[in-house]
Short mmCIF file of C-alpha atoms and ligand atoms in Angstrom, two decimals:
data_model
loop_
_atom_site.label_atom_id
_atom_site.label_comp_id
_atom_site.label_asym_id
_atom_site.label_seq_id
_atom_site.Cartn_x
_atom_site.Cartn_y
_atom_site.Cartn_z
CA MET A 622 106.74 19.34 135.14
CA ASN A 623 108.30 22.51 133.96
CA ILE A 624 106.80 23.05 130.54
CA ASP A 625 105.21 26.28 129.32
CA GLN A 626 101.79 25.05 128.38
CA ALA A 627 100.09 28.37 127.74
CA GLU A 628 97.40 27.90 125.12
CA CYS A 629 98.36 30.06 122.16
CA GLY A 630 95.54 29.23 119.78
CA ASN A 631 92.21 27.44 119.84
CA LEU A 632 90.41 30.77 119.95
CA SER A 633 87.32 29.62 118.13
CA GLU A 634 86.51 26.97 120.68
CA LEU A 635 87.56 28.85 123.80
CA SER A 636 86.06 32.18 122.80
CA ALA A 637 82.79 30.46 121.93
CA LEU A 638 82.69 29.07 125.46
CA LEU A 639 83.53 32.47 126.89
CA GLY A 640 80.90 34.02 124.65
CA GLN A 641 78.23 31.79 126.18
CA GLN A 642 79.21 32.93 129.64
CA LEU A 643 79.25 36.58 128.66
CA ASP A 644 75.86 36.34 126.98
CA ALA A 645 74.53 34.83 130.20
CA TYR A 646 76.10 37.65 132.20
CA LEU A 647 74.45 40.22 129.92
CA LYS A 648 71.05 38.97 131.05
CA PHE A 649 71.98 40.53 134.40
CA GLU A 650 70.25 37.80 136.34
CA SER A 651 73.08 37.02 138.77
CA PRO A 652 72.89 38.64 142.17
CA ASP A 653 75.27 41.53 142.73
CA ALA A 654 78.82 40.53 143.67
CA MET A 655 78.45 41.97 147.16
CA ARG A 656 75.42 39.84 148.03
CA HIS A 657 77.64 36.85 148.83
CA PRO A 658 81.21 38.09 148.68
CA GLU A 659 82.58 35.27 150.83
CA THR A 660 81.79 32.61 148.21
CA TRP A 661 83.75 34.02 145.27
CA ARG A 662 86.43 35.67 147.37
CA GLY A 663 87.24 32.32 148.93
CA ALA A 664 87.36 30.69 145.51
CA LEU A 665 89.62 33.35 144.01
CA ASP A 666 91.88 34.67 146.76
CA ARG A 667 94.18 31.70 146.87
CA PRO A 668 97.90 31.22 147.35
CA LEU A 669 100.18 31.62 144.33
CA PRO A 670 99.76 28.36 142.37
CA GLU A 671 102.86 26.28 141.78
CA GLN A 672 101.05 24.33 139.10
CA GLY A 673 98.62 25.70 136.55
CA VAL A 674 95.12 24.47 135.88
CA GLY A 675 95.39 24.90 132.11
CA ALA A 676 93.28 26.99 129.77
CA ALA A 677 90.13 24.93 130.35
CA GLY A 678 90.58 25.27 134.11
CA VAL A 679 90.99 29.04 133.90
CA LEU A 680 87.95 29.33 131.67
CA SER A 681 85.89 27.36 134.10
CA GLU A 682 86.94 29.58 137.04
CA LEU A 683 86.25 32.66 134.95
CA SER A 684 82.80 31.30 134.21
CA GLU A 685 81.98 30.15 137.68
CA TRP A 686 83.46 32.84 139.90
CA VAL A 687 84.64 35.85 138.01
CA ILE A 688 82.13 36.80 135.32
CA PRO A 689 78.97 36.29 137.40
CA ASN A 690 80.52 38.51 140.07
CA GLY A 691 81.46 41.23 137.64
CA SER A 692 80.35 44.81 137.46
CA GLN A 693 76.91 46.38 137.39
CA ILE A 694 78.18 49.12 135.10
CA PRO A 695 77.11 47.46 131.80
CA ARG A 696 73.49 47.14 132.99
CA PRO A 697 71.06 49.24 130.96
CA GLY A 698 69.82 50.78 134.21
CA CYS A 699 73.27 51.80 135.46
CA THR A 700 73.64 55.54 134.91
CA SER A 701 76.29 56.25 137.55
CA PHE A 702 79.17 58.65 136.91
CA ILE A 703 79.94 58.75 133.17
CA THR A 704 80.67 55.17 132.37
CA THR A 705 79.18 52.22 130.59
CA GLY A 706 79.95 48.76 129.24
CA ALA A 707 81.55 48.02 125.90
CA THR A 708 79.47 47.05 122.92
CA THR A 709 80.15 43.66 121.37
CA MET A 710 82.12 45.12 118.46
CA GLY A 711 84.19 47.21 120.85
CA ALA A 712 85.09 44.09 122.82
CA LEU A 713 85.71 41.92 119.77
CA ALA A 714 87.90 44.51 118.06
CA THR A 715 89.92 44.72 121.29
CA LEU A 716 90.37 40.95 121.17
CA ALA A 717 91.36 41.14 117.50
CA GLY A 718 94.05 43.70 118.35
CA ALA A 719 95.32 41.69 121.32
CA ILE A 720 95.94 38.73 119.03
CA ALA A 721 96.77 40.22 115.65
CA SER A 722 98.45 43.50 116.56
CA PRO A 723 99.73 43.60 120.12
CA GLN A 724 101.23 47.04 119.43
CA ARG A 725 99.82 50.03 117.58
CA MET A 726 103.24 50.48 115.97
CA GLY A 727 104.44 48.95 112.71
CA LEU A 728 103.13 49.36 109.21
CA THR A 729 100.04 47.23 109.66
CA ALA A 730 96.35 47.60 108.97
CA PHE A 731 95.86 48.19 112.71
CA ASN A 732 98.35 51.05 112.62
CA LEU A 733 96.57 52.59 109.62
CA LEU A 734 93.23 52.41 111.46
CA GLU A 735 94.80 54.33 114.33
CA GLU A 736 95.00 57.37 112.06
CA VAL A 737 91.84 56.63 110.06
CA SER A 738 89.70 56.40 113.19
CA LEU A 739 91.25 59.53 114.74
CA ASP A 740 90.44 61.40 111.53
CA TRP A 741 86.91 59.96 111.43
CA MET A 742 86.28 61.21 114.94
CA ALA A 743 87.69 64.62 114.01
CA ARG A 744 85.19 64.81 111.12
CA MET A 745 82.38 63.40 113.23
CA PHE A 746 82.87 66.05 115.91
CA ASP A 747 83.49 68.84 113.43
CA LEU A 748 87.05 69.58 114.52
CA PRO A 749 89.14 71.94 112.37
CA ALA A 750 90.73 70.21 109.38
CA ASP A 751 94.26 70.66 110.73
CA MET A 752 93.59 68.91 114.03
CA LYS A 753 95.30 65.56 114.46
CA GLY A 754 94.92 63.08 117.25
CA VAL A 755 96.72 60.61 119.45
CA TYR A 756 95.16 57.90 121.59
CA SER A 757 95.85 57.24 125.24
CA SER A 758 94.23 55.29 128.03
CA GLY A 759 91.41 57.75 128.77
CA GLY A 760 90.36 61.30 129.49
CA SER A 761 92.76 61.82 132.38
CA VAL A 762 95.80 60.97 130.30
CA ALA A 763 94.31 62.74 127.27
CA ASN A 764 94.10 65.93 129.38
CA LEU A 765 97.66 65.37 130.56
CA VAL A 766 98.87 65.06 126.97
CA ALA A 767 96.98 68.19 125.89
CA LEU A 768 98.29 70.21 128.82
CA GLY A 769 101.78 68.89 128.09
CA GLY A 770 101.37 70.55 124.71
CA ALA A 771 100.16 73.75 126.34
CA ARG A 772 103.10 73.77 128.73
CA GLN A 773 105.54 73.19 125.87
CA ALA A 774 104.06 76.07 123.83
CA ALA A 775 104.04 78.51 126.75
CA PHE A 776 107.65 77.84 127.75
CA GLU A 777 108.97 77.71 124.20
CA ALA A 778 107.52 81.18 123.73
CA ILE A 779 109.96 82.41 126.41
CA GLY A 780 112.86 80.39 125.03
CA ILE A 781 112.72 77.40 127.38
CA ASP A 782 112.22 73.72 126.57
CA PRO A 783 110.37 72.53 129.69
CA ALA A 784 110.42 68.88 128.59
CA ARG A 785 114.21 68.95 128.50
CA ASP A 786 115.05 71.46 131.20
CA GLY A 787 112.12 71.31 133.56
CA VAL A 788 109.61 73.87 134.71
CA SER A 789 111.56 76.84 135.93
CA ARG A 790 108.74 79.22 136.74
CA PRO A 791 105.46 79.07 138.61
CA CYS A 792 102.64 78.57 136.14
CA ARG A 793 98.96 79.30 135.84
CA ILE A 794 96.14 77.33 134.26
CA PHE A 795 92.73 78.98 134.19
CA ALA A 796 90.04 76.31 134.34
CA SER A 797 86.32 76.27 134.88
CA ALA A 798 85.43 75.67 138.52
CA GLU A 799 83.52 72.66 137.16
CA CYS A 800 86.52 71.20 135.38
CA HIS A 801 87.36 67.55 135.89
CA HIS A 802 89.84 66.94 138.70
CA SER A 803 92.20 65.22 136.26
CA VAL A 804 93.20 68.73 135.14
CA GLN A 805 94.76 69.25 138.57
CA ARG A 806 96.57 65.95 138.47
CA ALA A 807 97.84 66.73 134.98
CA ALA A 808 99.22 70.02 136.29
CA ALA A 809 100.91 68.13 139.14
CA VAL A 810 102.45 65.47 136.90
CA LEU A 811 103.65 68.14 134.46
CA GLY A 812 105.55 69.82 137.28
CA MET A 813 103.32 72.89 137.44
CA GLY A 814 101.57 71.78 140.61
CA ARG A 815 97.89 71.42 141.42
CA GLN A 816 98.00 74.92 142.86
CA SER A 817 98.68 76.29 139.41
CA VAL A 818 95.09 75.52 138.46
CA CYS A 819 93.01 78.59 139.09
CA LYS A 820 89.28 77.82 139.28
CA VAL A 821 87.23 80.33 137.35
CA ALA A 822 83.70 80.92 138.65
CA THR A 823 80.72 79.46 136.79
CA ASP A 824 77.18 80.72 136.27
CA ASP A 825 74.03 79.10 137.66
CA GLN A 826 74.15 76.50 134.91
CA GLY A 827 77.74 75.53 135.60
CA ARG A 828 79.27 77.37 132.64
CA MET A 829 82.51 79.30 132.98
CA ARG A 830 81.82 83.02 133.33
CA PRO A 831 83.80 85.04 130.77
CA ASP A 832 83.76 88.11 133.03
CA ALA A 833 85.24 86.03 135.87
CA LEU A 834 87.92 84.72 133.52
CA LYS A 835 88.83 88.24 132.44
CA GLN A 836 88.96 89.35 136.05
CA GLN A 837 91.29 86.46 136.96
CA LEU A 838 93.55 87.18 134.03
CA ARG A 839 93.72 90.83 135.04
CA GLU A 840 94.55 89.97 138.65
CA ASP A 841 97.20 87.55 137.52
CA GLN A 842 99.05 90.10 135.45
CA GLN A 843 100.62 91.41 138.67
CA SER A 844 102.11 88.01 139.51
CA ASP A 845 105.25 86.35 138.19
CA ARG A 846 103.32 83.27 137.11
CA LEU A 847 103.58 82.12 133.53
CA PRO A 848 100.05 81.78 132.14
CA VAL A 849 99.85 78.46 130.31
CA ALA A 850 96.29 77.65 129.31
CA VAL A 851 92.58 78.26 129.59
CA VAL A 852 90.62 75.03 130.10
CA ALA A 853 86.94 74.97 129.18
CA ASN A 854 84.37 72.18 129.25
CA ALA A 855 82.31 70.85 126.40
CA GLY A 856 80.13 68.79 128.71
CA SER A 857 81.16 69.06 132.37
CA THR A 858 81.24 65.91 134.44
CA ASN A 859 78.93 67.27 137.08
CA ARG A 860 76.07 68.42 134.88
CA GLY A 861 77.11 68.36 131.27
CA ALA A 862 77.59 72.11 131.04
CA ILE A 863 79.08 73.48 127.83
CA ASP A 864 81.10 76.64 128.41
CA PRO A 865 80.64 79.60 126.03
CA LEU A 866 83.51 78.36 123.88
CA ARG A 867 83.72 81.24 121.42
CA VAL A 868 83.84 83.97 124.03
CA ILE A 869 86.29 82.09 126.20
CA GLY A 870 88.41 81.04 123.23
CA ASP A 871 88.58 84.66 122.09
CA ILE A 872 89.71 85.77 125.53
CA ALA A 873 92.38 83.06 125.60
CA LYS A 874 93.59 84.12 122.12
CA ALA A 875 93.64 87.79 123.09
CA HIS A 876 95.97 86.87 125.96
CA GLY A 877 98.11 84.60 123.78
CA LEU A 878 97.02 81.57 125.81
CA TRP A 879 96.53 77.95 124.80
CA PHE A 880 92.83 77.10 124.66
CA HIS A 881 91.99 73.56 125.76
CA VAL A 882 88.47 72.13 125.51
CA ASP A 883 87.73 69.07 127.65
CA GLY A 884 85.15 67.08 125.71
CA ALA A 885 85.91 63.71 127.32
CA TYR A 886 82.23 63.09 127.84
CA GLY A 887 80.50 65.78 125.87
CA LEU A 888 82.26 66.19 122.53
CA PRO A 889 79.95 63.66 120.82
CA GLY A 890 77.04 65.86 121.91
CA ILE A 891 77.75 67.97 118.84
CA LEU A 892 75.97 65.25 116.83
CA ASP A 893 72.64 66.37 118.31
CA PRO A 894 71.44 69.26 116.11
CA ARG A 895 69.53 70.76 119.06
CA VAL A 896 72.72 71.40 121.03
CA ALA A 897 75.27 71.62 118.19
CA PRO A 898 75.12 75.46 118.22
CA LEU A 899 76.48 75.39 121.79
CA TYR A 900 79.79 74.10 120.39
CA ASP A 901 80.28 77.30 118.40
CA GLY A 902 83.88 78.38 118.92
CA LEU A 903 85.26 74.85 119.25
CA GLU A 904 87.39 75.67 116.23
CA LEU A 905 89.35 78.14 118.39
CA ALA A 906 90.72 75.26 120.47
CA ASP A 907 94.43 74.48 120.42
CA SER A 908 93.62 71.11 121.93
CA THR A 909 90.57 69.06 122.75
CA ILE A 910 89.94 65.59 124.09
CA VAL A 911 87.26 62.93 123.81
CA ASP A 912 86.76 59.56 125.51
CA PRO A 913 85.56 56.89 123.09
CA HIS A 914 85.06 54.71 126.17
CA LYS A 915 82.20 56.94 127.28
CA TRP A 916 79.51 57.78 124.71
CA LEU A 917 80.94 55.75 121.82
CA GLY A 918 80.78 52.46 123.74
CA ALA A 919 84.43 51.42 123.56
CA PRO A 920 85.85 49.22 126.31
CA VAL A 921 87.52 51.32 129.01
CA GLY A 922 91.05 52.32 128.14
CA ILE A 923 90.58 54.63 125.14
CA GLY A 924 90.91 58.41 125.19
CA ALA A 925 92.01 60.75 122.40
CA THR A 926 93.79 64.10 122.39
CA TYR A 927 93.62 66.42 119.39
CA VAL A 928 96.06 69.22 118.67
CA ARG A 929 96.95 71.32 115.66
CA ASP A 930 100.62 70.52 115.81
CA ARG A 931 101.64 67.01 116.73
CA GLU A 932 105.30 68.08 116.37
CA LEU A 933 104.76 70.12 119.51
CA LEU A 934 103.57 66.99 121.34
CA ASN A 935 106.63 65.25 120.03
CA ARG A 936 108.86 67.89 121.62
CA ALA A 937 106.81 67.74 124.82
CA PHE A 938 106.95 63.97 125.18
CA THR A 939 109.99 62.69 123.34
CA GLN A 940 112.17 60.25 125.25
CA GLU A 941 114.97 60.99 122.78
CA ALA A 942 116.07 58.23 120.43
CA ALA A 943 117.03 54.80 121.75
CA THR A 944 119.32 52.35 119.96
CA TYR A 945 117.15 49.42 120.98
CA LEU A 946 114.12 50.99 119.30
CA GLU A 947 114.80 53.31 116.41
CA GLY A 948 118.02 51.41 115.72
CA SER A 949 116.04 48.61 114.11
CA LEU A 950 114.13 50.86 111.75
CA ILE A 951 114.63 52.27 108.30
CA GLY A 952 113.14 55.32 106.65
CA GLU A 953 113.49 54.39 102.99
CA GLY A 954 112.97 51.30 100.90
CA ILE A 955 110.30 50.04 103.24
CA THR A 956 108.92 46.67 102.18
CA HIS A 957 108.06 45.04 105.50
CA SER A 958 105.65 46.09 108.24
CA MET A 959 108.48 45.85 110.78
CA ASP A 960 110.71 48.23 108.82
CA ASN A 961 109.18 51.28 110.46
CA LEU A 962 106.93 52.17 113.39
CA GLY A 963 104.60 54.29 111.30
CA ILE A 964 103.43 57.57 112.80
CA PRO A 965 105.43 57.90 116.04
CA TYR A 966 102.47 58.05 118.43
CA ALA A 967 104.71 56.84 121.23
CA ASP A 968 106.54 60.16 121.13
CA MET A 969 103.33 62.19 121.39
CA GLY A 970 102.20 60.91 124.75
CA VAL A 971 103.35 58.97 127.77
CA GLU A 972 103.04 55.37 126.58
CA LEU A 973 105.44 53.36 124.46
CA SER A 974 103.74 49.97 124.34
CA ALA A 975 100.08 50.56 123.67
CA PRO A 976 97.22 48.54 122.24
CA ALA A 977 95.79 49.23 118.79
CA ARG A 978 92.90 51.32 120.07
CA GLY A 979 92.16 52.83 116.69
CA THR A 980 90.83 49.55 115.39
CA VAL A 981 88.32 49.50 118.23
CA VAL A 982 87.07 53.01 117.45
CA TRP A 983 87.05 52.20 113.73
CA ALA A 984 84.90 49.12 114.43
CA LEU A 985 82.43 51.06 116.57
CA ILE A 986 81.92 53.71 113.90
CA ARG A 987 82.01 51.26 111.00
CA GLU A 988 79.30 49.14 112.62
CA ILE A 989 76.58 51.76 113.01
CA GLY A 990 77.94 54.73 111.09
CA LEU A 991 77.54 58.36 111.88
CA GLU A 992 73.79 57.83 111.68
CA GLY A 993 73.82 55.26 114.45
CA MET A 994 76.03 57.41 116.65
CA ARG A 995 73.79 60.39 116.11
CA GLU A 996 70.74 58.32 117.04
CA ARG A 997 72.42 57.25 120.29
CA ILE A 998 73.44 60.75 121.30
CA CYS A 999 69.99 62.19 120.50
CA ARG A 1000 68.25 59.30 122.25
CA HIS A 1001 70.24 59.85 125.45
CA ASN A 1002 69.72 63.61 125.31
CA ASP A 1003 66.00 62.94 124.81
CA MET A 1004 65.99 60.70 127.84
CA ALA A 1005 67.48 63.39 130.07
CA ARG A 1006 64.82 65.81 128.80
CA HIS A 1007 62.12 63.24 129.41
CA VAL A 1008 63.29 62.76 132.99
CA ALA A 1009 63.28 66.55 133.42
CA GLU A 1010 59.67 66.73 132.20
CA ARG A 1011 58.54 63.99 134.55
CA VAL A 1012 60.39 65.67 137.42
CA GLN A 1013 58.74 69.00 136.71
CA ALA A 1014 55.33 67.39 136.44
CA HIS A 1015 55.51 65.65 139.81
CA PRO A 1016 54.86 67.54 143.05
CA ASN A 1017 57.41 65.43 144.96
CA LEU A 1018 60.25 65.91 142.51
CA GLU A 1019 62.40 68.96 141.89
CA LEU A 1020 64.87 69.75 139.13
CA VAL A 1021 68.33 70.55 140.51
CA SER A 1022 70.20 70.89 137.24
CA ALA A 1023 68.48 70.94 133.87
CA PRO A 1024 70.04 68.82 131.15
CA THR A 1025 72.20 70.31 128.43
CA LEU A 1026 73.26 66.86 127.22
CA SER A 1027 72.40 63.52 128.83
CA ILE A 1028 73.10 64.36 132.48
CA ILE A 1029 70.33 65.58 134.74
CA GLY A 1030 70.17 66.35 138.46
CA PHE A 1031 66.95 66.12 140.46
CA ARG A 1032 65.76 65.35 143.96
CA TYR A 1033 62.80 64.16 145.92
CA ILE A 1034 61.06 66.78 148.03
CA ASP A 1035 58.64 66.47 150.91
CA GLU A 1036 57.52 69.39 153.02
CA ASN A 1037 57.63 67.35 156.24
CA GLU A 1038 61.22 66.39 155.69
CA PRO A 1039 63.72 68.63 157.51
CA ASP A 1040 66.85 67.41 155.76
CA LEU A 1041 66.32 66.85 152.05
CA ASN A 1042 69.98 66.06 151.40
CA GLU A 1043 69.80 63.24 153.91
CA LEU A 1044 66.51 62.00 152.46
CA ASN A 1045 67.92 61.97 148.93
CA ARG A 1046 71.08 60.24 150.10
CA LYS A 1047 68.85 57.50 151.50
CA ILE A 1048 66.75 57.38 148.36
CA HIS A 1049 69.89 56.96 146.33
CA ARG A 1050 71.14 54.18 148.61
CA ARG A 1051 67.82 52.41 148.32
CA MET A 1052 67.82 52.67 144.52
CA VAL A 1053 71.31 51.18 144.35
CA GLN A 1054 70.35 48.38 146.76
CA ARG A 1055 67.30 47.50 144.68
CA GLY A 1056 69.54 47.55 141.63
CA ASN A 1057 67.05 48.36 138.85
CA ALA A 1058 68.14 51.95 138.39
CA ILE A 1059 71.66 52.82 139.54
CA PRO A 1060 72.41 56.54 139.21
CA SER A 1061 75.09 58.37 141.18
CA THR A 1062 74.72 61.63 143.10
CA THR A 1063 76.35 65.00 143.04
CA VAL A 1064 76.11 68.23 144.99
CA VAL A 1065 75.08 71.41 143.17
CA ASN A 1066 75.12 74.61 145.23
CA GLY A 1067 74.90 72.57 148.42
CA ILE A 1068 71.96 70.53 147.13
CA LEU A 1069 72.39 66.79 146.91
CA ALA A 1070 71.02 65.66 143.56
CA ILE A 1071 70.34 62.25 142.11
CA ARG A 1072 72.38 62.41 138.94
CA PRO A 1073 71.94 59.94 136.12
CA CYS A 1074 74.11 60.20 133.02
CA PHE A 1075 72.82 58.33 130.00
CA VAL A 1076 75.65 57.08 127.78
CA GLY A 1077 75.17 53.33 127.48
CA ALA A 1078 74.40 51.73 124.13
CA ARG A 1079 72.03 49.39 126.00
CA THR A 1080 70.20 52.20 127.74
CA THR A 1081 66.84 53.28 126.34
CA MET A 1082 63.82 55.38 127.25
CA LYS A 1083 62.49 52.45 129.29
CA GLU A 1084 65.40 52.87 131.72
CA ALA A 1085 64.76 56.62 131.94
CA ASP A 1086 61.20 55.94 133.06
CA GLU A 1087 62.29 53.20 135.43
CA LEU A 1088 64.74 55.58 137.04
CA VAL A 1089 62.03 58.12 137.82
CA ASP A 1090 59.67 55.38 139.03
CA GLU A 1091 62.35 53.97 141.31
CA ALA A 1092 63.22 57.39 142.75
CA LEU A 1093 59.54 58.08 143.40
CA SER A 1094 58.84 54.76 145.05
CA ALA A 1095 61.98 55.03 147.20
CA GLY A 1096 60.99 58.55 148.20
CA GLN A 1097 57.46 57.52 149.06
CA TYR A 1098 58.71 54.51 150.98
CA LEU A 1099 61.17 56.55 153.02
CA THR A 1100 58.78 59.39 153.83
CA THR A 1101 56.23 57.00 155.26
CA THR A 1102 57.09 57.24 158.95
CA THR A 1103 56.94 53.56 159.85
CA ASN A 1104 59.27 52.71 157.00
CA GLU A 1105 61.72 55.38 157.95
CA ILE A 1106 61.92 53.98 161.46
CA ALA A 1107 62.41 50.51 160.00
CA GLU A 1108 65.17 51.86 157.76
CA GLN A 1109 67.04 53.35 160.72
CA ARG A 1110 67.16 50.06 162.58
C1 PLP B 135 85.45 61.37 132.46
C2 PLP B 135 86.09 62.68 132.30
C3 PLP B 135 87.48 62.83 132.38
C4 PLP B 135 88.39 61.70 132.78
O1 PLP B 135 88.35 60.64 131.89
P1 PLP B 135 88.84 59.18 132.31
O2 PLP B 135 88.68 58.45 131.03
O3 PLP B 135 87.94 58.71 133.39
O4 PLP B 135 90.25 59.27 132.73
C5 PLP B 135 88.01 64.07 132.11
N1 PLP B 135 87.22 65.12 131.82
C6 PLP B 135 85.88 65.01 131.76
C7 PLP B 135 85.07 66.22 131.45
C8 PLP B 135 85.27 63.79 132.02
O5 PLP B 135 83.94 63.70 131.99
#
């Protein structure tokens, strides 16, 4: 039998079946995948099948082996890293795009929502009116696209087109010492090298120090390096620090440098009126990024870069015209959605084929509105503050980094314990093993901190309290001598 039997319809029936399985998964009653890895691994890691099992067969394997052994990340109590599960509308809009608009290009409703949703986010986060966006797969690529713009601007200013001719001079990017490591990779991919990223010292709250930036810029004037950009954080990954954007932006401007603000996680924080003033100066940015797949609850795979001049991105990322692509298009007399690609997003980044991510972001915002988003951001920021209060009120807990947004660092302390980092590492391991509260850890000034980040739409104050309770009970358990000996066995 050699017939292509791929099911190409029947979505109502099959997705209803899948929906039942996913609803069951969302009860989070299955044991973690690593409790019995041999069972599902054996069922899934099979030789390449000569014959298919059909759609029903695949659905049954998905239901039996794959979904129940999925990720812990969507759990309300999972506060690791900066990641969460998609909301239902985020997932369904993704499905809608996969079926009804496989590409963002073409003059379709999906293509229109690409621009509508980018503009909605720009308004939501109070970006300058002339800032326009482009989607990519996430913050790392969004940073790459922004820094591609910075590189283009810096080289064009000295009469070179780096996208066409390559990077002919050593470069310099001045970034907060707390910047996300994707900034280094972006520099590498853009041909400037990781070494071009100069880490500017931060203060005790993890914010870039303007005096240190000035000092670096002064020192660099002696070198032959081409200064390309200053990269600041609006919500650092480690502790949610927001750099003094106005002061840093002014310094960047005074030196004629591109000012990039990484808001992958923290840009939505501007919706919380208590912290909104910390974003003062955001309007100085030449580029900024945000990850809808973090705080907005989109499925992973959606980042956005904003710049003032998308033409610049076009020059930075053009592949030059291709007969097999632009050859099929017309500019005038358009009457069919396949007559034109619409806004040429593909030339403003590194992807040609790309899903219609805008429809997902549109759906998320349309569902709960600005009001709903604001409630979520404020709720999560409240939760971090609540954890901080409980930490400060308990003799066995200590604040390591106070929350600016929804990230907080704290640790368990015990005067009889010689190595608190080791103790907190064990506490963290025990919390993860128990699985009710799953934070991650970080190190701040040599101190190992338990570091939850609240971004999940499912995560509420109840989980904030559970997290503190779990840390306390793990700490108490591990500092009781007999238990510690048991643990070491
Ligand atoms: C998460 C994050 C990134 C990287 O985003 P990905 O979507 O994981 O690629 C970049 N910068 C900051 C500040 C982040 O928090």
